[in-house]
Amino acid sequence: MKLPAFTLPKPVASIGARLPQLPPTLALVGGLNLALDRILPRDTLEPLTGKRLLLKVTDAGLTLRFTFTPRGFRPLFDPRQPDLTISATTRDYLALALREEDPDTLFFSRRLLMEGETDLGLLVKNTLDAVDWDALMARLRIFRPPVGAN
């Protein structure tokens, strides 16, 4: 099933921007840390160490600041200019995660924007391209209860 085209209504972004950003940032870094060493190779991500990263979900009003350390991903409370900013809508991040769209298509159609250090953006894009999403989904099915199970 393909995701329909959608953008969250503007009031959602207005409200989202006023909410504390720490809870969704903790969810993001928690998910990234679960993937670390399983599907995200730590040594490949080493150039991100100490870099200020910002992920914007434009239609949700989310601005998630985080960094990568030798111990994994961590929330960042540093208001300075990020080294890399990645921006997209909720729908485009979902399409990327579900492999309905690839990073290049989103980037060249200007639906995925990367600003800052070009080499970091390429590293993130290439890492996303290298993830074996089919193997990941197969591993996740192990944790899903059988249909009809109570």
GROMACS .gro file of C-alpha atoms in nm:
model
  150
    1MET     CA    1   0.000   0.000   0.000
    2LYS     CA    2   0.146   0.334  -0.105
    3LEU     CA    3   0.125   0.635   0.123
    4PRO     CA    4  -0.115   0.898  -0.006
    5ALA     CA    5   0.015   1.248  -0.061
    6PHE     CA    6  -0.058   1.458   0.246
    7THR     CA    7   0.070   1.749   0.449
    8LEU     CA    8  -0.035   1.804   0.807
    9PRO     CA    9  -0.258   2.111   0.850
   10LYS     CA   10  -0.078   2.437   0.931
   11PRO     CA   11  -0.218   2.459   1.286
   12VAL     CA   12  -0.037   2.132   1.366
   13ALA     CA   13   0.300   2.293   1.291
   14SER     CA   14   0.206   2.599   1.491
   15ILE     CA   15   0.115   2.388   1.793
   16GLY     CA   16   0.408   2.146   1.745
   17ALA     CA   17   0.658   2.432   1.744
   18ARG     CA   18   0.530   2.548   2.083
   19LEU     CA   19   0.555   2.207   2.248
   20PRO     CA   20   0.868   2.081   2.423
   21GLN     CA   21   1.094   1.918   2.166
   22LEU     CA   22   1.269   1.686   2.412
   23PRO     CA   23   1.011   1.401   2.409
   24PRO     CA   24   1.018   1.351   2.030
   25THR     CA   25   1.397   1.399   2.031
   26LEU     CA   26   1.429   1.124   2.294
   27ALA     CA   27   1.212   0.897   2.078
   28LEU     CA   28   1.432   0.969   1.775
   29VAL     CA   29   1.764   0.907   1.950
   30GLY     CA   30   1.618   0.600   2.121
   31GLY     CA   31   1.523   0.454   1.783
   32LEU     CA   32   1.859   0.544   1.631
   33ASN     CA   33   2.041   0.384   1.925
   34LEU     CA   34   1.837   0.064   1.885
   35ALA     CA   35   1.945   0.054   1.521
   36LEU     CA   36   2.308   0.131   1.605
   37ASP     CA   37   2.536  -0.169   1.540
   38ARG     CA   38   2.233  -0.369   1.420
   39ILE     CA   39   2.157  -0.186   1.095
   40LEU     CA   40   2.352   0.137   1.135
   41PRO     CA   41   2.724   0.058   1.144
   42ARG     CA   42   2.890   0.263   1.418
   43ASP     CA   43   3.222   0.291   1.233
   44THR     CA   44   3.050   0.438   0.926
   45LEU     CA   45   2.886   0.704   1.143
   46GLU     CA   46   3.212   0.800   1.316
   47PRO     CA   47   3.245   1.126   1.112
   48LEU     CA   48   2.922   1.245   1.281
   49THR     CA   49   3.087   1.231   1.625
   50GLY     CA   50   3.041   1.562   1.804
   51LYS     CA   51   2.849   1.719   1.514
   52ARG     CA   52   2.535   1.918   1.583
   53LEU     CA   53   2.249   1.761   1.387
   54LEU     CA   54   1.901   1.902   1.339
   55LEU     CA   55   1.607   1.712   1.197
   56LYS     CA   56   1.307   1.925   1.102
   57VAL     CA   57   0.962   1.781   1.041
   58THR     CA   58   0.832   2.088   0.865
   59ASP     CA   59   0.458   2.021   0.869
   60ALA     CA   60   0.460   1.902   1.234
   61GLY     CA   61   0.660   2.195   1.370
   62LEU     CA   62   0.925   1.963   1.513
   63THR     CA   63   1.288   2.067   1.544
   64LEU     CA   64   1.490   1.780   1.687
   65ARG     CA   65   1.848   1.855   1.790
   66PHE     CA   66   2.084   1.567   1.854
   67THR     CA   67   2.444   1.455   1.823
   68PHE     CA   68   2.644   1.137   1.787
   69THR     CA   69   2.897   1.042   2.054
   70PRO     CA   70   3.118   0.737   2.108
   71ARG     CA   71   2.835   0.608   2.331
   72GLY     CA   72   2.563   0.662   2.069
   73PHE     CA   73   2.308   0.925   1.976
   74ARG     CA   74   2.215   1.185   2.238
   75PRO     CA   75   1.974   1.480   2.254
   76LEU     CA   76   2.146   1.812   2.214
   77PHE     CA   77   2.069   2.128   2.408
   78ASP     CA   78   2.300   2.343   2.199
   79PRO     CA   79   2.121   2.636   2.031
   80ARG     CA   80   2.420   2.708   1.805
   81GLN     CA   81   2.395   2.664   1.428
   82PRO     CA   82   2.380   2.291   1.345
   83ASP     CA   83   2.647   2.128   1.131
   84LEU     CA   84   2.376   1.952   0.932
   85THR     CA   85   2.003   2.022   0.902
   86ILE     CA   86   1.771   1.774   0.733
   87SER     CA   87   1.417   1.894   0.657
   88ALA     CA   88   1.112   1.716   0.515
   89THR     CA   89   0.742   1.666   0.580
   90THR     CA   90   0.598   1.387   0.790
   91ARG     CA   91   0.480   1.207   0.477
   92ASP     CA   92   0.824   1.220   0.313
   93TYR     CA   93   1.003   1.089   0.623
   94LEU     CA   94   0.749   0.804   0.639
   95ALA     CA   95   0.793   0.729   0.268
   96LEU     CA   96   1.168   0.720   0.322
   97ALA     CA   97   1.137   0.485   0.620
   98LEU     CA   98   0.896   0.258   0.432
   99ARG     CA   99   1.127   0.260   0.126
  100GLU     CA  100   0.853   0.398  -0.096
  101GLU     CA  101   1.091   0.680  -0.185
  102ASP     CA  102   1.468   0.686  -0.192
  103PRO     CA  103   1.675   0.975  -0.054
  104ASP     CA  104   1.797   1.079  -0.401
  105THR     CA  105   1.444   1.112  -0.539
  106LEU     CA  106   1.332   1.317  -0.240
  107PHE     CA  107   1.647   1.529  -0.252
  108PHE     CA  108   1.635   1.605  -0.624
  109SER     CA  109   1.263   1.684  -0.608
  110ARG     CA  110   1.349   1.928  -0.325
  111ARG     CA  111   1.126   1.744  -0.077
  112LEU     CA  112   1.425   1.643   0.138
  113LEU     CA  113   1.649   1.937   0.212
  114MET     CA  114   1.998   1.913   0.356
  115GLU     CA  115   2.179   2.224   0.467
  116GLY     CA  116   2.522   2.256   0.621
  117GLU     CA  117   2.825   2.035   0.578
  118THR     CA  118   2.784   1.859   0.246
  119ASP     CA  119   3.002   1.563   0.343
  120LEU     CA  120   2.780   1.493   0.647
  121GLY     CA  121   2.469   1.506   0.428
  122LEU     CA  122   2.623   1.259   0.185
  123LEU     CA  123   2.721   1.032   0.474
  124VAL     CA  124   2.362   1.031   0.606
  125LYS     CA  125   2.216   0.972   0.259
  126ASN     CA  126   2.460   0.691   0.179
  127THR     CA  127   2.398   0.529   0.517
  128LEU     CA  128   2.023   0.534   0.455
  129ASP     CA  129   2.080   0.384   0.109
  130ALA     CA  130   2.298   0.106   0.254
  131VAL     CA  131   2.048  -0.011   0.517
  132ASP     CA  132   1.901  -0.351   0.433
  133TRP     CA  133   1.542  -0.249   0.498
  134ASP     CA  134   1.400  -0.587   0.393
  135ALA     CA  135   1.613  -0.765   0.653
  136LEU     CA  136   1.510  -0.508   0.913
  137MET     CA  137   1.141  -0.558   0.838
  138ALA     CA  138   1.186  -0.936   0.856
  139ARG     CA  139   1.348  -0.897   1.199
  140LEU     CA  140   1.063  -0.674   1.316
  141ARG     CA  141   0.803  -0.932   1.210
  142ILE     CA  142   0.947  -1.163   1.474
  143PHE     CA  143   0.814  -0.924   1.740
  144ARG     CA  144   0.469  -0.883   1.585
  145PRO     CA  145   0.201  -1.108   1.736
  146PRO     CA  146   0.027  -1.341   1.488
  147VAL     CA  147  -0.292  -1.206   1.332
  148GLY     CA  148  -0.589  -1.295   1.549
  149ALA     CA  149  -0.377  -1.353   1.862
  150ASN     CA  150  -0.517  -1.206   2.182
   0.00000   0.00000   0.00000
